[in-house]
Amino acid sequence: MKRRIILVLGALVAVLVLALIVPGTRWRVQIVAAKARGRIPDLSWGDLIRMMRPGSGVYLEPLAENGYNPYLAISDPLTAPEDVKAGGATFAAQCSSCHGSGPHAGAAPDLSRGEFRHGGSDWALYRTIRNGVPQTPMPAHPLPAPDLWRLVAYIRSIDRHRASIAGGSASKAPAPEVTPARLVEASREPGSWLTYSGNYAATRHSSLAEVNRANVGRLRVRWVYQLPTTDGRVEATPIVVDSTMYVSYPPGDVVALDTRSGAILWTYHHDVPDQLSLCCGRVNRGVAVLGNTVFLGTMDAHLIAIDARTGQQEWDVPVAEAKDGYSITGAPLAFDSLVVTGVGGGEYGIRGFVDAYNARTGARAWRFYTIPGPGEAGHESWA
C-alpha cells in the first residue's frame, strides 16, 4: 500500500513538472482538471480526448483562457473550400428534405437567415446536428466528427447574414451614426437603446410591446455571449444602436456584438493598475455612443474614445489621478458635441466633480465641482 501511494504521488509530481516545462501541457492539464471538477458539462470526455489528440485540428487552448466555455472557445477546424463542398453534399443527402435545398428553406427553419434557436456558435451547431433536438422533428445525426464539422462549414457558407457582416470589411462594424438629434428623440426608437437609462428623461422604459405576459413563456435563446471576465460581476447596461450592441465589462473592456447573431464585431481592452481605491468592487456600468464613437470611463479615472466601427482607440484622457482615490465606474453621457462624466472616490476623500469633454478631440470643455471651494458660492455652508 505504501509503495502504491508513493507511485501515485510520483506520477502527480511528474504531471505537474510536465505541466510547467512542456509547451502545451499546462493548459491541457488545466482543461482536464476543470472537466474532472464538472466545469465543462457540454463537452463529453470522448469529445475532449478526441479534440486534444494531436492532429485533431481543434485548438483547445482558449478553453483554459475564457472560463472553460466551449461555445466561445471551439472553432470549426474544417473550413476549406473542399470541406464546404463536402458538407454541402452531406446536407443535400441528410438535411435538405426538411431545411430545403441549399439556402432555400423547407419545412424546417431557414438556416440561411442565421437564426439558430439552440446557439449559433460552431460548437453549438456541431452539438445540435449530432444530438438532434428532443421533442422536435430534428433527429440526431451521429456522423463522424469530420463530417459534422464540414456540415457546420457548409451551414456557415449559406448564412447570408454572416456573409453580410464580413462583406465590406471583416474588421468593421456597421457605422451607427448616433447624432445629437437621435439622442434627444431616443424614445422614438424603441428598437435601439441609445443612451444610459434609455433617454435623457432616464425613464428606463421601452415602449416595445411584442413580448408580453401572454407569450413571454415561449421565448427561446437565440444566442449567448459569455463575457470573458473573472472580476466577479457585470453591472453594465448594454447600448444598442440599430443592429450593434456595445457592452462594457471589468476590468476595462468593451465588446461590439451583432444583435442578430451574437457575432463579435470587435473588442477593446484598457489595462488598469492592480492597486486601485475602489469602495465597492471592480465594475463598469456602461458606455456612451455619439457619432461613430464609443466613450468609456475606466476604473483608473480615464475617459477613452473608441471608433465604433473598428474598435480602435481615438483618444485617451486622464480625468483625474487614480492614486489620489479617483475612479470612474459610471457610464458617460453624450450630449450635443460633448461627453459628460462624473467621478467616484468619495470614500477616499476626493473632491467630486463633473467634467465635459469635446467628443471629437478629447479637450476638456468645463469642470463643475460638486463641493464649492474658497470664494465659490456655497463654500461657507461646508464646515
Short mmCIF file of C-alpha atoms in Angstrom, two decimals:
data_model
loop_
_atom_site.label_atom_id
_atom_site.label_comp_id
_atom_site.label_asym_id
_atom_site.label_seq_id
_atom_site.Cartn_x
_atom_site.Cartn_y
_atom_site.Cartn_z
CA MET A 1 0.00 0.00 0.00
CA LYS A 2 2.81 2.40 0.95
CA ARG A 3 4.56 1.69 -2.36
CA ARG A 4 1.35 2.36 -4.30
CA ILE A 5 0.90 5.72 -2.57
CA ILE A 6 4.50 6.65 -3.41
CA LEU A 7 3.95 5.70 -7.07
CA VAL A 8 0.76 7.80 -7.26
CA LEU A 9 2.47 10.79 -5.66
CA GLY A 10 5.40 10.38 -8.03
CA ALA A 11 3.04 10.34 -11.02
CA LEU A 12 1.31 13.50 -9.82
CA VAL A 13 4.65 15.25 -9.38
CA ALA A 14 5.67 14.17 -12.88
CA VAL A 15 2.44 15.56 -14.33
CA LEU A 16 2.95 18.87 -12.51
CA VAL A 17 6.53 19.13 -13.74
CA LEU A 18 5.41 18.41 -17.31
CA ALA A 19 2.66 20.99 -16.99
CA LEU A 20 5.23 23.62 -16.07
CA ILE A 21 8.02 22.83 -18.54
CA VAL A 22 6.50 21.19 -21.63
CA PRO A 23 4.79 23.61 -24.07
CA GLY A 24 1.12 22.86 -24.49
CA THR A 25 0.92 20.55 -21.48
CA ARG A 26 -0.07 23.10 -18.89
CA TRP A 27 -3.33 24.18 -20.50
CA ARG A 28 -4.21 20.55 -21.25
CA VAL A 29 -3.82 19.69 -17.57
CA GLN A 30 -5.96 22.71 -16.65
CA ILE A 31 -8.74 21.65 -19.02
CA VAL A 32 -8.71 18.03 -17.84
CA ALA A 33 -8.81 19.19 -14.21
CA ALA A 34 -11.72 21.53 -14.98
CA LYS A 35 -13.60 18.72 -16.72
CA ALA A 36 -12.99 16.41 -13.74
CA ARG A 37 -14.50 19.07 -11.46
CA GLY A 38 -17.62 19.25 -13.63
CA ARG A 39 -16.91 22.70 -15.06
CA ILE A 40 -17.39 21.74 -18.74
CA PRO A 41 -20.70 19.83 -18.83
CA ASP A 42 -21.36 20.38 -22.54
CA LEU A 43 -18.11 18.71 -23.59
CA SER A 44 -18.01 14.94 -23.07
CA TRP A 45 -14.85 13.08 -22.10
CA GLY A 46 -14.90 11.41 -25.52
CA ASP A 47 -15.10 14.76 -27.33
CA LEU A 48 -12.37 16.20 -25.11
CA ILE A 49 -9.97 13.33 -25.73
CA ARG A 50 -10.58 13.42 -29.48
CA MET A 51 -10.02 17.19 -29.67
CA MET A 52 -6.87 17.12 -27.55
CA ARG A 53 -5.35 14.37 -29.66
CA PRO A 54 -2.51 15.63 -31.92
CA GLY A 55 -3.77 16.25 -35.43
CA SER A 56 -7.41 16.78 -34.45
CA GLY A 57 -7.26 20.30 -35.90
CA VAL A 58 -9.23 21.71 -32.95
CA TYR A 59 -7.29 24.30 -30.94
CA LEU A 60 -8.45 23.97 -27.35
CA GLU A 61 -6.04 26.26 -25.51
CA PRO A 62 -8.60 29.15 -25.50
CA LEU A 63 -10.85 26.89 -23.42
CA ALA A 64 -8.46 27.37 -20.50
CA GLU A 65 -8.46 31.14 -21.01
CA ASN A 66 -12.17 32.02 -21.19
CA GLY A 67 -13.75 30.35 -18.16
CA TYR A 68 -13.99 26.89 -19.82
CA ASN A 69 -16.80 27.91 -22.17
CA PRO A 70 -16.67 25.59 -25.23
CA TYR A 71 -19.19 27.71 -27.14
CA LEU A 72 -16.73 30.60 -27.09
CA ALA A 73 -13.51 28.60 -27.47
CA ILE A 74 -14.14 25.83 -30.01
CA SER A 75 -13.99 26.76 -33.70
CA ASP A 76 -14.63 24.64 -36.77
CA PRO A 77 -11.28 23.14 -37.91
CA LEU A 78 -12.53 22.18 -41.39
CA THR A 79 -13.46 25.30 -43.33
CA ALA A 80 -11.51 24.96 -46.59
CA PRO A 81 -13.50 25.16 -49.87
CA GLU A 82 -13.30 21.38 -50.30
CA ASP A 83 -14.70 20.94 -46.77
CA VAL A 84 -17.61 23.28 -47.53
CA LYS A 85 -18.30 21.34 -50.74
CA ALA A 86 -18.28 18.01 -48.87
CA GLY A 87 -20.56 19.48 -46.21
CA GLY A 88 -22.95 20.59 -48.95
CA ALA A 89 -23.15 17.05 -50.26
CA THR A 90 -23.96 15.73 -46.77
CA PHE A 91 -26.54 18.49 -46.32
CA ALA A 92 -28.24 17.58 -49.60
CA ALA A 93 -28.36 13.91 -48.62
CA GLN A 94 -29.43 14.20 -44.97
CA CYS A 95 -30.81 17.69 -44.29
CA SER A 96 -32.40 19.19 -47.39
CA SER A 97 -35.63 17.20 -47.09
CA CYS A 98 -36.52 19.41 -44.09
CA HIS A 99 -34.36 22.50 -44.43
CA GLY A 100 -34.68 22.84 -48.20
CA SER A 101 -32.09 22.59 -50.92
CA GLY A 102 -29.12 24.87 -50.30
CA PRO A 103 -30.17 28.18 -48.82
CA HIS A 104 -33.84 27.77 -49.73
CA ALA A 105 -35.92 26.91 -46.68
CA GLY A 106 -38.17 23.88 -46.44
CA ALA A 107 -40.49 22.97 -43.57
CA ALA A 108 -37.70 23.42 -41.00
CA PRO A 109 -36.03 26.77 -40.14
CA ASP A 110 -34.24 28.62 -42.94
CA LEU A 111 -30.57 28.22 -42.00
CA SER A 112 -29.52 30.92 -44.46
CA ARG A 113 -31.01 33.59 -42.17
CA GLY A 114 -28.54 32.88 -39.37
CA GLU A 115 -31.32 32.19 -36.87
CA PHE A 116 -30.18 29.26 -34.74
CA ARG A 117 -32.54 28.69 -31.82
CA HIS A 118 -30.12 26.43 -29.96
CA GLY A 119 -26.99 28.54 -30.34
CA GLY A 120 -25.14 29.92 -33.34
CA SER A 121 -21.51 29.21 -32.37
CA ASP A 122 -19.56 26.49 -34.18
CA TRP A 123 -19.73 24.18 -31.16
CA ALA A 124 -23.47 24.79 -30.66
CA LEU A 125 -24.18 23.91 -34.31
CA TYR A 126 -21.99 20.79 -34.06
CA ARG A 127 -23.87 19.56 -30.96
CA THR A 128 -27.30 20.37 -32.37
CA ILE A 129 -26.60 18.42 -35.57
CA ARG A 130 -25.07 15.47 -33.74
CA ASN A 131 -27.54 15.22 -30.84
CA GLY A 132 -30.70 16.48 -32.51
CA VAL A 133 -33.39 18.45 -30.68
CA PRO A 134 -35.64 16.44 -28.35
CA GLN A 135 -39.41 16.74 -28.88
CA THR A 136 -38.94 18.21 -32.35
CA PRO A 137 -38.64 16.62 -35.84
CA MET A 138 -34.86 17.35 -35.72
CA PRO A 139 -33.20 13.89 -35.36
CA ALA A 140 -29.70 13.11 -34.14
CA HIS A 141 -27.02 12.68 -36.81
CA PRO A 142 -24.26 10.58 -35.21
CA LEU A 143 -21.81 11.16 -38.05
CA PRO A 144 -18.02 11.06 -37.76
CA ALA A 145 -16.61 14.28 -36.31
CA PRO A 146 -15.04 15.46 -39.63
CA ASP A 147 -18.39 15.10 -41.41
CA LEU A 148 -20.13 17.10 -38.68
CA TRP A 149 -17.56 19.89 -38.88
CA ARG A 150 -17.93 20.01 -42.67
CA LEU A 151 -21.69 20.33 -42.25
CA VAL A 152 -21.11 23.27 -39.90
CA ALA A 153 -18.81 24.84 -42.51
CA TYR A 154 -21.48 24.47 -45.20
CA ILE A 155 -24.19 25.99 -42.98
CA ARG A 156 -21.86 28.92 -42.34
CA SER A 157 -21.36 29.34 -46.08
CA ILE A 158 -25.10 29.72 -46.78
CA ASP A 159 -25.67 32.13 -43.87
CA ARG A 160 -26.47 35.32 -45.79
CA HIS A 161 -26.38 37.43 -42.63
CA ARG A 162 -22.92 36.21 -41.64
CA ALA A 163 -21.70 36.96 -45.15
CA SER A 164 -23.10 40.48 -44.98
CA ILE A 165 -21.12 41.15 -41.80
CA ALA A 166 -17.85 40.19 -43.48
CA GLY A 167 -18.79 41.63 -46.87
CA GLY A 168 -17.44 45.16 -46.60
CA SER A 169 -14.61 44.63 -44.14
CA ALA A 170 -14.11 41.91 -41.57
CA SER A 171 -12.72 44.48 -39.14
CA LYS A 172 -15.55 47.00 -39.30
CA ALA A 173 -18.94 47.11 -37.63
CA PRO A 174 -21.90 48.88 -39.26
CA ALA A 175 -21.50 52.64 -38.81
CA PRO A 176 -24.01 53.68 -36.11
CA GLU A 177 -24.11 57.47 -36.72
CA VAL A 178 -25.75 58.41 -33.42
CA THR A 179 -26.49 62.09 -33.96
CA PRO A 180 -27.35 64.51 -31.13
CA ALA A 181 -30.87 64.67 -32.57
CA ARG A 182 -31.25 60.87 -32.30
CA LEU A 183 -30.24 61.04 -28.64
CA VAL A 184 -32.75 63.79 -27.90
CA GLU A 185 -35.51 61.74 -29.58
CA ALA A 186 -34.26 58.37 -28.29
CA SER A 187 -37.70 57.36 -27.02
CA ARG A 188 -38.95 57.33 -30.61
CA GLU A 189 -36.55 54.48 -31.45
CA PRO A 190 -37.68 51.62 -29.22
CA GLY A 191 -35.71 49.16 -31.35
CA SER A 192 -32.48 50.74 -30.09
CA TRP A 193 -31.24 51.73 -26.62
CA LEU A 194 -29.11 54.73 -27.46
CA THR A 195 -28.09 56.04 -24.05
CA TYR A 196 -27.87 55.02 -20.41
CA SER A 197 -31.38 54.74 -18.89
CA GLY A 198 -32.85 54.75 -22.41
CA ASN A 199 -33.34 58.52 -22.83
CA TYR A 200 -32.44 61.85 -21.25
CA ALA A 201 -35.52 61.63 -19.02
CA ALA A 202 -33.99 58.43 -17.58
CA THR A 203 -37.32 56.60 -17.62
CA ARG A 204 -35.61 53.23 -18.31
CA HIS A 205 -38.79 52.26 -20.14
CA SER A 206 -39.21 50.62 -23.54
CA SER A 207 -42.42 51.06 -25.49
CA LEU A 208 -41.92 47.73 -27.29
CA ALA A 209 -44.97 45.56 -26.67
CA GLU A 210 -44.43 42.46 -28.81
CA VAL A 211 -43.28 40.45 -25.77
CA ASN A 212 -46.00 40.37 -23.13
CA ARG A 213 -47.37 38.22 -20.31
CA ALA A 214 -49.26 36.03 -22.75
CA ASN A 215 -46.24 34.99 -24.84
CA VAL A 216 -43.18 35.50 -22.65
CA GLY A 217 -43.17 31.79 -21.81
CA ARG A 218 -42.46 30.99 -25.46
CA LEU A 219 -39.18 32.93 -25.57
CA ARG A 220 -36.18 30.84 -26.59
CA VAL A 221 -32.46 31.52 -26.51
CA ARG A 222 -31.21 32.80 -29.86
CA TRP A 223 -27.55 33.28 -28.94
CA VAL A 224 -25.33 33.61 -25.89
CA TYR A 225 -22.11 35.56 -25.50
CA GLN A 226 -20.03 34.74 -22.41
CA LEU A 227 -18.25 37.90 -21.22
CA PRO A 228 -14.59 36.87 -20.70
CA THR A 229 -14.12 38.46 -17.27
CA THR A 230 -13.12 36.99 -13.94
CA ASP A 231 -13.80 40.15 -11.93
CA GLY A 232 -16.90 38.77 -10.29
CA ARG A 233 -19.84 40.76 -11.63
CA VAL A 234 -21.08 42.76 -14.60
CA GLU A 235 -23.26 45.81 -13.88
CA ALA A 236 -23.31 47.44 -17.32
CA THR A 237 -26.39 48.38 -19.31
CA PRO A 238 -25.72 47.48 -22.98
CA ILE A 239 -26.12 50.24 -25.56
CA VAL A 240 -27.91 49.10 -28.72
CA VAL A 241 -27.60 51.11 -31.92
CA ASP A 242 -29.59 49.61 -34.78
CA SER A 243 -28.10 46.09 -35.13
CA THR A 244 -25.00 46.63 -32.97
CA MET A 245 -24.73 46.15 -29.21
CA TYR A 246 -21.90 47.67 -27.13
CA VAL A 247 -21.23 46.07 -23.74
CA SER A 248 -18.55 47.04 -21.21
CA TYR A 249 -17.21 44.77 -18.50
CA PRO A 250 -14.38 44.85 -15.94
CA PRO A 251 -11.53 45.46 -15.71
CA GLY A 252 -11.61 47.86 -18.72
CA ASP A 253 -13.09 46.19 -21.78
CA VAL A 254 -15.76 46.78 -24.42
CA VAL A 255 -17.16 44.33 -26.96
CA ALA A 256 -19.30 45.14 -30.02
CA LEU A 257 -21.74 42.38 -30.93
CA ASP A 258 -24.12 41.85 -33.82
CA THR A 259 -27.57 41.73 -32.21
CA ARG A 260 -28.93 39.28 -34.76
CA SER A 261 -26.29 36.58 -34.45
CA GLY A 262 -24.11 37.38 -31.43
CA ALA A 263 -21.10 37.62 -33.74
CA ILE A 264 -18.17 39.57 -32.27
CA LEU A 265 -17.50 42.66 -34.38
CA TRP A 266 -14.57 43.93 -32.30
CA THR A 267 -13.19 44.06 -28.77
CA TYR A 268 -11.28 46.76 -26.88
CA HIS A 269 -9.11 46.37 -23.76
CA HIS A 270 -7.75 49.01 -21.38
CA ASP A 271 -5.12 47.96 -18.84
CA VAL A 272 -5.81 49.15 -15.30
CA PRO A 273 -3.43 49.09 -12.32
CA ASP A 274 -3.71 46.20 -9.88
CA GLN A 275 -3.97 48.56 -6.92
CA LEU A 276 -6.97 50.89 -7.10
CA SER A 277 -9.01 52.73 -4.50
CA LEU A 278 -12.46 51.28 -5.08
CA CYS A 279 -15.05 51.09 -2.36
CA CYS A 280 -17.43 48.61 -3.97
CA GLY A 281 -15.62 46.30 -6.36
CA ARG A 282 -14.19 46.48 -9.89
CA VAL A 283 -17.22 47.38 -12.01
CA ASN A 284 -18.09 49.37 -15.11
CA ARG A 285 -21.68 50.41 -15.70
CA GLY A 286 -21.72 51.17 -19.39
CA VAL A 287 -20.64 53.30 -22.31
CA ALA A 288 -21.99 56.20 -24.36
CA VAL A 289 -22.17 56.49 -28.16
CA LEU A 290 -22.09 59.70 -30.21
CA GLY A 291 -21.50 59.87 -33.93
CA ASN A 292 -19.25 56.94 -34.79
CA THR A 293 -17.54 56.87 -31.39
CA VAL A 294 -17.98 54.83 -28.21
CA PHE A 295 -16.94 56.50 -24.93
CA LEU A 296 -15.67 54.52 -21.95
CA GLY A 297 -14.88 55.67 -18.41
CA THR A 298 -12.32 53.50 -16.63
CA MET A 299 -11.63 52.44 -13.05
CA ASP A 300 -8.32 54.34 -13.11
CA ALA A 301 -10.21 57.57 -13.98
CA HIS A 302 -9.58 57.82 -17.73
CA LEU A 303 -12.11 58.77 -20.41
CA ILE A 304 -11.48 56.92 -23.66
CA ALA A 305 -12.91 57.36 -27.18
CA ILE A 306 -13.15 54.22 -29.36
CA ASP A 307 -14.05 54.05 -33.06
CA ALA A 308 -17.46 52.36 -33.10
CA ARG A 309 -16.70 50.75 -36.47
CA THR A 310 -13.30 49.21 -35.77
CA GLY A 311 -12.70 49.20 -32.01
CA GLN A 312 -9.55 51.30 -32.43
CA GLN A 313 -8.78 53.91 -29.76
CA GLU A 314 -9.19 57.53 -30.90
CA TRP A 315 -8.07 59.31 -27.73
CA ASP A 316 -7.42 58.66 -24.03
CA VAL A 317 -7.73 61.49 -21.48
CA PRO A 318 -6.76 61.14 -17.79
CA VAL A 319 -9.69 62.75 -15.95
CA ALA A 320 -8.03 62.55 -12.51
CA GLU A 321 -5.29 60.69 -10.64
CA ALA A 322 -6.24 57.19 -9.53
CA LYS A 323 -3.53 57.31 -6.85
CA ASP A 324 -5.49 60.13 -5.18
CA GLY A 325 -8.58 57.93 -4.84
CA TYR A 326 -10.40 58.90 -8.05
CA SER A 327 -12.17 56.39 -10.29
CA ILE A 328 -14.91 56.26 -12.93
CA THR A 329 -17.39 53.42 -12.69
CA GLY A 330 -20.50 55.16 -14.07
CA ALA A 331 -21.45 55.37 -17.73
CA PRO A 332 -20.60 58.65 -19.54
CA LEU A 333 -23.39 60.73 -21.04
CA ALA A 334 -23.20 62.14 -24.58
CA PHE A 335 -25.00 65.42 -25.27
CA ASP A 336 -24.70 67.72 -28.28
CA SER A 337 -20.93 67.72 -29.05
CA LEU A 338 -19.86 66.85 -25.50
CA VAL A 339 -19.26 63.78 -23.38
CA VAL A 340 -20.02 64.26 -19.68
CA THR A 341 -18.62 62.14 -16.87
CA GLY A 342 -18.55 62.19 -13.10
CA VAL A 343 -16.04 60.55 -10.77
CA GLY A 344 -16.13 58.16 -7.82
CA GLY A 345 -13.97 58.13 -4.73
CA GLY A 346 -15.92 59.94 -2.02
CA GLU A 347 -14.94 57.22 0.43
CA TYR A 348 -11.29 58.21 -0.07
CA GLY A 349 -11.64 61.96 0.50
CA ILE A 350 -11.70 63.18 -3.09
CA ARG A 351 -13.30 66.45 -4.16
CA GLY A 352 -16.08 65.36 -6.50
CA PHE A 353 -16.70 66.98 -9.88
CA VAL A 354 -18.48 66.62 -13.20
CA ASP A 355 -16.48 67.10 -16.42
CA ALA A 356 -17.46 67.73 -20.05
CA TYR A 357 -15.12 66.88 -22.93
CA ASN A 358 -15.17 67.68 -26.63
CA ALA A 359 -16.33 64.42 -28.21
CA ARG A 360 -14.09 64.83 -31.26
CA THR A 361 -10.81 65.95 -29.68
CA GLY A 362 -10.98 64.95 -26.01
CA ALA A 363 -10.29 68.54 -24.89
CA ARG A 364 -11.97 69.42 -21.59
CA ALA A 365 -14.74 71.98 -22.09
CA TRP A 366 -15.62 72.62 -18.44
CA ARG A 367 -15.49 71.24 -14.88
CA PHE A 368 -18.08 71.71 -12.13
CA TYR A 369 -17.05 70.85 -8.57
CA THR A 370 -19.87 69.39 -6.50
CA ILE A 371 -18.21 70.79 -3.37
CA PRO A 372 -17.56 74.56 -3.71
CA GLY A 373 -14.05 75.84 -2.98
CA PRO A 374 -12.95 79.10 -1.30
CA GLY A 375 -14.56 82.08 -2.98
CA GLU A 376 -17.25 79.96 -4.67
CA ALA A 377 -20.94 80.27 -3.82
CA GLY A 378 -21.95 77.96 -1.02
CA HIS A 379 -18.43 77.34 0.32
CA GLU A 380 -19.37 78.90 3.64
CA SER A 381 -22.04 76.21 4.16
CA TRP A 382 -19.43 73.45 4.31
CA ALA A 383 -17.83 73.01 7.72
#
